[in-house]
Amino acid sequence: MISFSDGVALPFMQDLYPEDDGDLDIDHDKMLEQMEAALPKEATKLGVLSCDLDHSPGLTWRVEDHYYVLQVRDPKYEWVLVRIFWDDDSGRYDWSQEAVCSGFSDGKAAGRAMVAALFAHCDFDLQDDAYAAHREFLEGL
């Protein structure tokens, strides 16, 4: 069972960025490192999905998604899919709890199932060349 509407408490998912009044020179690579360091040591990194997607004529979205699966102690769910992503709108990395699930024997199987379900939930047509990076990422899991 995979759910996108339920969630579990993940206290490590905190905003680590300093308050920025526009004068700060933020090292985003360092921020990503700090976010990854905040993950529980038991988290399994599934990989990084990186590509540019056409948004509208002359515009693209930078996709940089770092996926992790983590076993949780929850009465209803055993696994959670966490994503650290580059947010083009705000120009920074952010957290997202994408899905929770149960019924899988290990994290890799749970992670692959949740990523596949997430892509379907987002209506990504993996046969379309525009989503070739997503298809290749999923195939690599």
GROMACS .gro file of N, CA, C and O in nm, residues 6 12-13 38 50 52 67-68 81 95 101-102 105 111 113 129-130 132:
model
   72
    6ASP      N    1  -0.109   1.058   0.313
    6ASP     CA    2  -0.068   1.041   0.451
    6ASP      C    3   0.079   1.077   0.465
    6ASP      O    4   0.152   1.084   0.367
   12PHE      N    5   1.376   1.566   1.123
   12PHE     CA    6   1.500   1.613   1.060
   12PHE      C    7   1.473   1.706   0.943
   12PHE      O    8   1.562   1.779   0.900
   13MET      N    9   1.352   1.708   0.890
   13MET     CA   10   1.319   1.791   0.774
   13MET      C   11   1.292   1.934   0.818
   13MET      O   12   1.179   1.980   0.818
   38ALA      N   13   2.167   1.581   0.780
   38ALA     CA   14   2.055   1.578   0.875
   38ALA      C   15   1.972   1.451   0.863
   38ALA      O   16   1.899   1.415   0.956
   50SER      N   17   1.860   1.426  -1.242
   50SER     CA   18   1.901   1.560  -1.282
   50SER      C   19   1.876   1.578  -1.432
   50SER      O   20   1.921   1.496  -1.513
   52ASP      N   21   1.695   1.899  -1.737
   52ASP     CA   22   1.620   2.021  -1.763
   52ASP      C   23   1.495   1.983  -1.839
   52ASP      O   24   1.501   1.907  -1.935
   67TYR      N   25   1.677   1.143  -0.404
   67TYR     CA   26   1.577   1.055  -0.343
   67TYR      C   27   1.639   0.965  -0.237
   67TYR      O   28   1.747   0.909  -0.257
   68TYR      N   29   1.565   0.949  -0.126
   68TYR     CA   30   1.607   0.866  -0.014
   68TYR      C   31   1.487   0.786   0.035
   68TYR      O   32   1.374   0.835   0.032
   81LEU      N   33   0.942   0.785   0.149
   81LEU     CA   34   1.024   0.837   0.040
   81LEU      C   35   1.043   0.986   0.062
   81LEU      O   36   0.946   1.062   0.069
   95TRP      N   37   1.300   2.033   0.115
   95TRP     CA   38   1.261   1.897   0.150
   95TRP      C   39   1.122   1.866   0.097
   95TRP      O   40   1.038   1.954   0.090
  101CYS      N   41   0.468   0.396   0.261
  101CYS     CA   42   0.417   0.266   0.217
  101CYS      C   43   0.445   0.159   0.321
  101CYS      O   44   0.521   0.180   0.416
  102SER      N   45   0.385   0.044   0.298
  102SER     CA   46   0.412  -0.074   0.378
  102SER      C   47   0.396  -0.195   0.287
  102SER      O   48   0.348  -0.184   0.175
  105SER      N   49   0.968  -0.584   0.162
  105SER     CA   50   1.066  -0.652   0.247
  105SER      C   51   1.191  -0.570   0.274
  105SER      O   52   1.258  -0.590   0.374
  111GLY      N   53   1.148   0.174  -0.208
  111GLY     CA   54   1.186   0.297  -0.278
  111GLY      C   55   1.150   0.294  -0.424
  111GLY      O   56   1.094   0.389  -0.478
  113ALA      N   57   0.923   0.110  -0.572
  113ALA     CA   58   0.777   0.112  -0.587
  113ALA      C   59   0.721   0.253  -0.564
  113ALA      O   60   0.632   0.298  -0.638
  129ASP      N   61   0.993   1.135  -2.466
  129ASP     CA   62   1.135   1.170  -2.455
  129ASP      C   63   1.160   1.284  -2.356
  129ASP      O   64   1.270   1.297  -2.302
  130ALA      N   65   1.059   1.367  -2.331
  130ALA     CA   66   1.074   1.476  -2.234
  130ALA      C   67   1.103   1.421  -2.094
  130ALA      O   68   1.165   1.488  -2.012
  132ALA      N   69   1.270   1.127  -2.040
  132ALA     CA   70   1.371   1.022  -2.055
  132ALA      C   71   1.456   1.008  -1.929
  132ALA      O   72   1.489   0.896  -1.887
   0.00000   0.00000   0.00000
